[in-house]
Coordinates of C-alpha atoms and ligand atoms in Angstrom, one line a residue:
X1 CA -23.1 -4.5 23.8
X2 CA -21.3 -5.5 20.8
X3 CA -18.0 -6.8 21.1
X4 CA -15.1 -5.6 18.9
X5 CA -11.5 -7.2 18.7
X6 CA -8.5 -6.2 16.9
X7 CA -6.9 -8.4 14.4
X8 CA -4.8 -8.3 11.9
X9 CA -3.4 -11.0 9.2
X10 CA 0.2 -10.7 11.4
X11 CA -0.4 -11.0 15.5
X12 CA 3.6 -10.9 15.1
X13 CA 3.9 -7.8 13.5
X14 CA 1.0 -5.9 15.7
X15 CA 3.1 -7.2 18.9
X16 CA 5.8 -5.8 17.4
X17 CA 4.7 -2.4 16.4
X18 CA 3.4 -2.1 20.0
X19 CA 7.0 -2.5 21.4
X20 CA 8.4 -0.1 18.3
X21 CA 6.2 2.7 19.6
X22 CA 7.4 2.2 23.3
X23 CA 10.8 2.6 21.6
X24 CA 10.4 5.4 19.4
X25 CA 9.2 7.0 22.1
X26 CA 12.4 6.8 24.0
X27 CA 14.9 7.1 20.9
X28 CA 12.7 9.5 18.7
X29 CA 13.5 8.6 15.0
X30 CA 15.6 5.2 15.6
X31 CA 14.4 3.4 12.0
X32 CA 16.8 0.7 12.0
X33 CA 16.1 -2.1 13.6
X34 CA 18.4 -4.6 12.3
X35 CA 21.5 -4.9 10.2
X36 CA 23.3 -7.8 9.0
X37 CA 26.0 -8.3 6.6
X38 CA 27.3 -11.5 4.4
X39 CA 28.3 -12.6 1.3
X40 CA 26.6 -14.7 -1.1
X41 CA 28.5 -15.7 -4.3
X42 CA 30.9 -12.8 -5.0
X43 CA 28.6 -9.8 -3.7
X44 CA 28.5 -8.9 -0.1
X45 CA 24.6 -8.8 0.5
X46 CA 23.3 -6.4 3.4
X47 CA 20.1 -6.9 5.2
X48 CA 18.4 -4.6 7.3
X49 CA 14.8 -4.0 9.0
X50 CA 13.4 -0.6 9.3
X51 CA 10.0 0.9 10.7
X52 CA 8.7 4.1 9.1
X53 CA 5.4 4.8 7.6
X54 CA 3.7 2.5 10.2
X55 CA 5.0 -0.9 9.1
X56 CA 7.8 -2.8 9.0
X57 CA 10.2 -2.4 6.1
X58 CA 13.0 -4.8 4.8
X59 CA 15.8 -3.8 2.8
X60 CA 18.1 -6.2 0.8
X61 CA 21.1 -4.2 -1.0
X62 CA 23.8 -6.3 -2.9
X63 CA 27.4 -4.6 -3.3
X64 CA 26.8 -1.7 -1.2
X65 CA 24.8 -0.5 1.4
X66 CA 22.2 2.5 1.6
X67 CA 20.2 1.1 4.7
X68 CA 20.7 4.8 6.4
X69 CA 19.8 6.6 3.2
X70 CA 16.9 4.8 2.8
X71 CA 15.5 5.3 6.3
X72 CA 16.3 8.8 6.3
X73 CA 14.2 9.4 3.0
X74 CA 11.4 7.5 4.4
X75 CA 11.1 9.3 7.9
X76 CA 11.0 12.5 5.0
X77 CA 8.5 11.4 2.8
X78 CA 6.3 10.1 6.1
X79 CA 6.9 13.7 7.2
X80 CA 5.1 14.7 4.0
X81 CA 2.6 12.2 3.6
X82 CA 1.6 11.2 7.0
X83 CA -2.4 11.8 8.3
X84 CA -1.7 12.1 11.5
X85 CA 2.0 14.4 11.9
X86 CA 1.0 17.7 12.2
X87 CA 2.1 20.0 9.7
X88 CA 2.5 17.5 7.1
X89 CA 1.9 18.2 4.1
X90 CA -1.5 15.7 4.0
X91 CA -2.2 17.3 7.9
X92 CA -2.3 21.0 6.6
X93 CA -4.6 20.4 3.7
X94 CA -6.6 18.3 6.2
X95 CA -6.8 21.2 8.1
X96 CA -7.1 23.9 5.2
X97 CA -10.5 24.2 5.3
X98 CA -11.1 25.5 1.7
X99 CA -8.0 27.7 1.8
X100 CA -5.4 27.2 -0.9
X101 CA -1.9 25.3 0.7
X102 CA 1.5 25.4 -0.9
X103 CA 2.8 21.2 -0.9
X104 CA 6.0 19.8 -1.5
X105 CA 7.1 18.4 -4.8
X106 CA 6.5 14.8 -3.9
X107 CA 3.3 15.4 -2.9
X108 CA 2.3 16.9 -5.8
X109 CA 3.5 14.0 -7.6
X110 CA 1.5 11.4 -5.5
X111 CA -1.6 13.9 -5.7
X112 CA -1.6 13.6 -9.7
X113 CA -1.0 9.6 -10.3
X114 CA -3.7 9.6 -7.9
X115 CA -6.0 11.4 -9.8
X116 CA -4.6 9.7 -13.2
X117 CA -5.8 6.7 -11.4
X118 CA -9.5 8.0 -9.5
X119 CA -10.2 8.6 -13.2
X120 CA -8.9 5.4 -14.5
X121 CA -11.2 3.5 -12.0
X122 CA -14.5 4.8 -12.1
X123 CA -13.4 6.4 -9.3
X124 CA -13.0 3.3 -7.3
X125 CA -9.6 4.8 -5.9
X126 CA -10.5 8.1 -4.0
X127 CA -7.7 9.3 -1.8
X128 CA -10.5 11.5 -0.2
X129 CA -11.9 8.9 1.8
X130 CA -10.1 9.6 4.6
X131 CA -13.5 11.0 6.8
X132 CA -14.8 7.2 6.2
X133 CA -11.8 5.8 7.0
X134 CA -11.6 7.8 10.1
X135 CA -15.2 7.3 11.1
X136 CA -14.3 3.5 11.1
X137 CA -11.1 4.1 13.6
X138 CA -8.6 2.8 11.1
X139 CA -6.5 5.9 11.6
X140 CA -6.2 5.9 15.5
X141 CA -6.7 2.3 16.2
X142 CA -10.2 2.7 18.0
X143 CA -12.5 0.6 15.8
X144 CA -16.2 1.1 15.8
X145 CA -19.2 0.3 13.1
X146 CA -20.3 4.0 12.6
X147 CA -24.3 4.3 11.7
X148 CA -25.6 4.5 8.5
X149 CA -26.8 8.4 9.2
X150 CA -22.8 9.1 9.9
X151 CA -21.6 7.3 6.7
X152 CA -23.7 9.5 4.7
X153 CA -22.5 12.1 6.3
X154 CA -19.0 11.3 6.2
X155 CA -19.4 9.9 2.6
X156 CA -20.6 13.5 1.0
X157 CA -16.9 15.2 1.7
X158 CA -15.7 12.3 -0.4
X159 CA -15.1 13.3 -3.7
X160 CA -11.4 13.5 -5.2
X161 CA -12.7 16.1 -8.8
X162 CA -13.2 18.5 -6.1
X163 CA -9.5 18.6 -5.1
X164 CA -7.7 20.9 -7.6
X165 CA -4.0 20.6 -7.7
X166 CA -2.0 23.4 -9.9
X167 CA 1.8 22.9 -9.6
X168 CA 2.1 23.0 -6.0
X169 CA -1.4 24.5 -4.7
X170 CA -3.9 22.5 -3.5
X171 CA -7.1 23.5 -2.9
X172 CA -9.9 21.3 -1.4
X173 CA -13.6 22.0 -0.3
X174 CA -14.1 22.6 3.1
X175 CA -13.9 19.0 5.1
X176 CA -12.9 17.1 2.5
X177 CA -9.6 15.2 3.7
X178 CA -7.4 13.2 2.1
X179 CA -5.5 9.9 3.0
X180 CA -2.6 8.4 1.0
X181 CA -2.8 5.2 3.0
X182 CA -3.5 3.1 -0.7
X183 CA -0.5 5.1 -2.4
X184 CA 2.1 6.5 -0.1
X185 CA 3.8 3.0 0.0
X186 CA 4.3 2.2 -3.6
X187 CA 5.5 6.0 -4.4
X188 CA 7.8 5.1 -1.8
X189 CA 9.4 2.0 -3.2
X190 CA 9.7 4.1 -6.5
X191 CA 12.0 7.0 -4.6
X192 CA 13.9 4.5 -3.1
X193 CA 14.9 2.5 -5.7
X194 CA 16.0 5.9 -7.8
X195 CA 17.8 6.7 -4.4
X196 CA 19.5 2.9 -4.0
X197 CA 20.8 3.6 -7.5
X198 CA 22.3 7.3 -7.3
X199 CA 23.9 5.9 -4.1
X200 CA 26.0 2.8 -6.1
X201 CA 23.1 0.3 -5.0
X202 CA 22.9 -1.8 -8.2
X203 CA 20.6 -4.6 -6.9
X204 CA 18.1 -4.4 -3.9
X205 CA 14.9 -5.8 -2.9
X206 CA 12.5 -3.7 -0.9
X207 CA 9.8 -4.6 1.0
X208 CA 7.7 -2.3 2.7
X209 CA 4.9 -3.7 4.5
X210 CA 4.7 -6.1 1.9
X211 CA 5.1 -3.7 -0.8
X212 CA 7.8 -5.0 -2.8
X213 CA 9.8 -2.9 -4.8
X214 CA 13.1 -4.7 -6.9
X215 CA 16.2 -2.7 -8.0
X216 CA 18.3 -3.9 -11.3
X217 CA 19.4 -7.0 -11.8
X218 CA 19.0 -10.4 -9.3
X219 CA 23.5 -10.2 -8.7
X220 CA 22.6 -14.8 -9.5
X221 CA 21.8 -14.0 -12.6
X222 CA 18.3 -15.1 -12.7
X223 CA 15.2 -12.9 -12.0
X224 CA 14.2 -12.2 -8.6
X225 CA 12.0 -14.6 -6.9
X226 CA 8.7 -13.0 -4.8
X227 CA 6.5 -15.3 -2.8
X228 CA 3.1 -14.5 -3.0
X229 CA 1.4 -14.7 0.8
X230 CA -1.7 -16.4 0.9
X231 CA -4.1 -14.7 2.3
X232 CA -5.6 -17.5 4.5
X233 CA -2.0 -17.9 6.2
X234 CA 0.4 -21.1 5.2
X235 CA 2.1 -22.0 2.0
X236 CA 2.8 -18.9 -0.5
X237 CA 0.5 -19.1 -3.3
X238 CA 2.9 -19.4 -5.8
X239 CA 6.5 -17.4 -6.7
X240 CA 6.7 -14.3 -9.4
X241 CA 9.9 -13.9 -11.5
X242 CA 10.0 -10.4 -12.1
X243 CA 13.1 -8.3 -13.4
X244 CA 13.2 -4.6 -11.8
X245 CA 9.2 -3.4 -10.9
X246 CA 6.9 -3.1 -8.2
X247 CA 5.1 -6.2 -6.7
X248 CA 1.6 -4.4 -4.5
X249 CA -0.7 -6.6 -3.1
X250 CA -3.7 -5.3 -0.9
X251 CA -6.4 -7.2 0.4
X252 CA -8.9 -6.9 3.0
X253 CA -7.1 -9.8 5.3
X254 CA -4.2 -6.9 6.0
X255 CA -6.1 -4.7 8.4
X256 CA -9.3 -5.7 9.8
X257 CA -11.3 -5.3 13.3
X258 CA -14.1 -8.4 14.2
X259 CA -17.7 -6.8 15.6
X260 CA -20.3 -9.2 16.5
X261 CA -18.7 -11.8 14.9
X262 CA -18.6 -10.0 11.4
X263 CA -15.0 -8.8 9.8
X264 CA -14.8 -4.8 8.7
X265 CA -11.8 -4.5 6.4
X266 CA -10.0 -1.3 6.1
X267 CA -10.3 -1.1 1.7
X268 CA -14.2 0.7 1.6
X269 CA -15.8 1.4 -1.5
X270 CA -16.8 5.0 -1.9
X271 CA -19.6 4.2 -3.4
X272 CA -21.2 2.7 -0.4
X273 CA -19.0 4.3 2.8
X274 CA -18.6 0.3 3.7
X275 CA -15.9 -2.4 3.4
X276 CA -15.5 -3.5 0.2
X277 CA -16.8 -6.5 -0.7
X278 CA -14.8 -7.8 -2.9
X279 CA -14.6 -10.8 -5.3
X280 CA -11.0 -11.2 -4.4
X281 CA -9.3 -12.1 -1.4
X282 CA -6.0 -10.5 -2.9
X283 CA -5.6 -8.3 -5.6
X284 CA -1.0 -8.1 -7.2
X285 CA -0.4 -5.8 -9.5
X286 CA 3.4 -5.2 -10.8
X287 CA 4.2 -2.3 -12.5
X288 CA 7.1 -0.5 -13.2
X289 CA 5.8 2.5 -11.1
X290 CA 5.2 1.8 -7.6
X291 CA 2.5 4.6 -6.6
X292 CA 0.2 3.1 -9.7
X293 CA 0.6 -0.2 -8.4
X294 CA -0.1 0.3 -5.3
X295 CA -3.2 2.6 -6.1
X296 CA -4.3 0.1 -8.7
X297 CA -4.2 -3.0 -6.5
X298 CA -6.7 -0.8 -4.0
X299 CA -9.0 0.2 -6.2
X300 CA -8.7 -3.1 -8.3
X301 CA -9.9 -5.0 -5.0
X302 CA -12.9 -2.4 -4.9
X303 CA -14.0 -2.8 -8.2
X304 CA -13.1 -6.5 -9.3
X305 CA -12.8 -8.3 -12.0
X306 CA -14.8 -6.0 -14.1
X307 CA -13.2 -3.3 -13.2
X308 CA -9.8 -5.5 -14.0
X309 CA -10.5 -5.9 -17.5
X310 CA -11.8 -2.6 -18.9
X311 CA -8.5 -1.1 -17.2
X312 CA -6.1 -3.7 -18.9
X313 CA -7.7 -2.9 -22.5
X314 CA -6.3 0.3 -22.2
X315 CA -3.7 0.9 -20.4
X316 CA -0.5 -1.7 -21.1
X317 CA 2.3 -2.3 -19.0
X318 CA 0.4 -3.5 -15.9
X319 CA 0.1 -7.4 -15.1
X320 CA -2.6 -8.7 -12.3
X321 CA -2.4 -11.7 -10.0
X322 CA -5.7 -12.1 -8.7
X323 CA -6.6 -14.3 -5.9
X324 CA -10.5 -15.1 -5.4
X325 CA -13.1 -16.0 -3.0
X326 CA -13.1 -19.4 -4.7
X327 CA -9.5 -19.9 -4.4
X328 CA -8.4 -19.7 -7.8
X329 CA -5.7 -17.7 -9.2
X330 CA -6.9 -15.3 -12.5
X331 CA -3.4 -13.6 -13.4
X332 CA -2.8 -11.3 -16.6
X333 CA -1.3 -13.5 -20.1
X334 CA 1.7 -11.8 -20.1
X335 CA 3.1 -13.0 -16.2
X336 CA 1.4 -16.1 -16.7
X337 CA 4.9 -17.4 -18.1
X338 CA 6.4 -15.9 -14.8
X339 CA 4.8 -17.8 -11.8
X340 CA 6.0 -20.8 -10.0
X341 CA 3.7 -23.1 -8.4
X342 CA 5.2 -25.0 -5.6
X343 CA 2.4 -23.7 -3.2
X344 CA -1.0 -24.0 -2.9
X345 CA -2.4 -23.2 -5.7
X346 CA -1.5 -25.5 -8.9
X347 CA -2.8 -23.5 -11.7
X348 CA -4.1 -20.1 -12.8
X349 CA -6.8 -19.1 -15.4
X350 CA -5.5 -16.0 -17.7
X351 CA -7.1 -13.1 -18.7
Ligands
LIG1 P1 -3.9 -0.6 0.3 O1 -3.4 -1.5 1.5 O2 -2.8 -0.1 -0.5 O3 -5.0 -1.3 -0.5 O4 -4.5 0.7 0.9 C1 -5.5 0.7 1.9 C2 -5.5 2.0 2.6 O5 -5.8 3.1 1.7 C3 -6.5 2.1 3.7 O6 -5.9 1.8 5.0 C4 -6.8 3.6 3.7 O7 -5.8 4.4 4.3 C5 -6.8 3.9 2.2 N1 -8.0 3.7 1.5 C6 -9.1 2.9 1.9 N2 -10.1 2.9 0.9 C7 -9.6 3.7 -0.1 C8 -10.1 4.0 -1.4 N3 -11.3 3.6 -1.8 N4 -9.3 4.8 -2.2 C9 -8.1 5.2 -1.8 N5 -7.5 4.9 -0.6 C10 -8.3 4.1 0.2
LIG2 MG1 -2.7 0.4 -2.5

């Protein structure tokens, strides 16, 4: 009988969620959890915690506040993107089964940067890996290691050149599904900063699930300041100075189920219909446009530092902070400048 136990790199934040379901349940569509107001130097900063998109969101706004435009416009774009809400715009071309659907705008969008990038990464990042994803219960929480026979299976509706998008039509073979799980995050930080700003919002720091997304200028004057997490839990890696971007970390120590005593990650490799197994225990990638960060620092993981390289000698704008199996930092030149190192790690090799 093999033994499988939920973890996760946060027991705080799983604890958590449980007890946000329980409440959403009773308050449908309560998103702010917290609010706080104070002043630091001569702006009046506001704090508040959100849920949407299945994680926990933090929003920092200096001047004003936009907390409640914010959560509104992530509840709409979860309403779009979600795998699981029927009648979202991902849940009826899930369901199309080789007809033709009409999708929003925003999906369209996050559709095309994903396909900009599936072919930018030797197709490393495939948002139609959603029947492998499902098969390994990281959609519904029930985790199982699925049999080879039923990876195969799973693995030949995966493959994104057969999704055709044409303005606002999407057509897909029959089966194939799709999952913006890698993406949906980092499209979202990018809405949400335009929003912050066309609501007054000059400054803000974002952070959704991790997925950090900064607005204008740090109101001190400097750059803003974002920890790193180490992966193997304690001191931050190191501090990045950034101006406005996004900051998009994924690594296989996010999500995770334990079976027999062996870890199954929830980043697979459509190559193989497995776990990734990647040279990297984290992959950053800061950009100024959160959907390719966040779809780069997915399929980045997957295909490693090979994969790294070729992408960086033609494409410019994108700096890496990669954090290896061996514990060493390999970070891009042009961020090198940009990290503090008051953490763990003391030093970083540059590519
Ligand atoms: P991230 O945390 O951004 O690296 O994204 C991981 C999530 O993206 C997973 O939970 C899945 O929903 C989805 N996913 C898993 N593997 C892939 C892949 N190869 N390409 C695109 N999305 C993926
Ligand atoms: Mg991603």
């Amino acid at each position: 009988m093999s033994k499988i136990s939920f973890l996760k790199g946060d027991g705080r934040i799983m604890k958590f969620k449980s007890q946000i379901k329980k409440i959403s349940a009773l308050f449908l569509a309560v998103t702010v959890l917290t609010s706080i107001a104070s002043c630091e130097g001569e702006q009046k900063k506001y704090e508040s915690e959100l849920y949407a998109m299945n994680t926990v969101i933090n929003l920092t706004c200096y001047g004003s506040d936009a907390t409640a435009q914010v959560s509104t416009e992530l509840n709409r774009l979860e309403s779009l993107f979600s795998v699981t809400r029927e009648n979202s715009d991902i849940w009826r071309i899930n369901s199309s089964q080789g007809c033709s659907i009409e999708i929003s705008d925003e999906t369209a969008e996050v559709l095309n940067i994903a396909e900009e990038i599936y072919n930018d990464t030797d197709t490393a990042f495939d948002p139609s890996i959603y029947p492998v994803v499902r098969l390994w219960g990281f959609t519904t929480d029930s985790f199982s290691v699925p049999s080879k026979a039923d990876i195969q299976n799973a693995l030949k509706l995966v493959d994104y050149s057969k999704v055709k998008i044409e303005g606002n039509t999407v057509t897909s073979p029959q089966g194939a599904m799709l999952d913006l799980g890698g993406i949906a995050k980092g499209y979202a930080g990018r809405i949400c900063r335009d929003l912050l700003k066309a609501n007054g919002v000059d400054a803000a720091v974002l952070s959704l699930g991790g997925n950090v997304q900064t607005v204008g200028k740090n109101p001190n004057g400097g750059k803003w300041k974002i920890a790193l997490r180490n992966p193997d839990g304690g001191q931050y890696l190191c501090n990045i100075l950034v101006d406005e971007c996004a900051v998009v970390t994924s690594g296989g120590y996010e999500r995770y189920f334990e079976s027999d005593g062996k870890r199954y990650h929830h980043i697979i490799d459509p190559a193989t219909g497995y776990p990734a197994d990647s040279e990297f225990k984290s992959v950053t990638v800061i950009a100024q446009d959160g959907a390719v960060a966040d779809a780069l620092s997915t399929a980045f993981y997957i295909g490693g530092l090979q994969l790294v390289k070729e992408y960086l000698s033609s494409h410019s704008g994108i700096e890496v902070i990669l954090y290896t199996n061996d514990n060493e930092l390999i970070v891009s030149k042009d961020i090198s400048s940009s990290l503090e190192f008051n953490g763990a790690i003391k030093e970083a090799q540059t590519i």
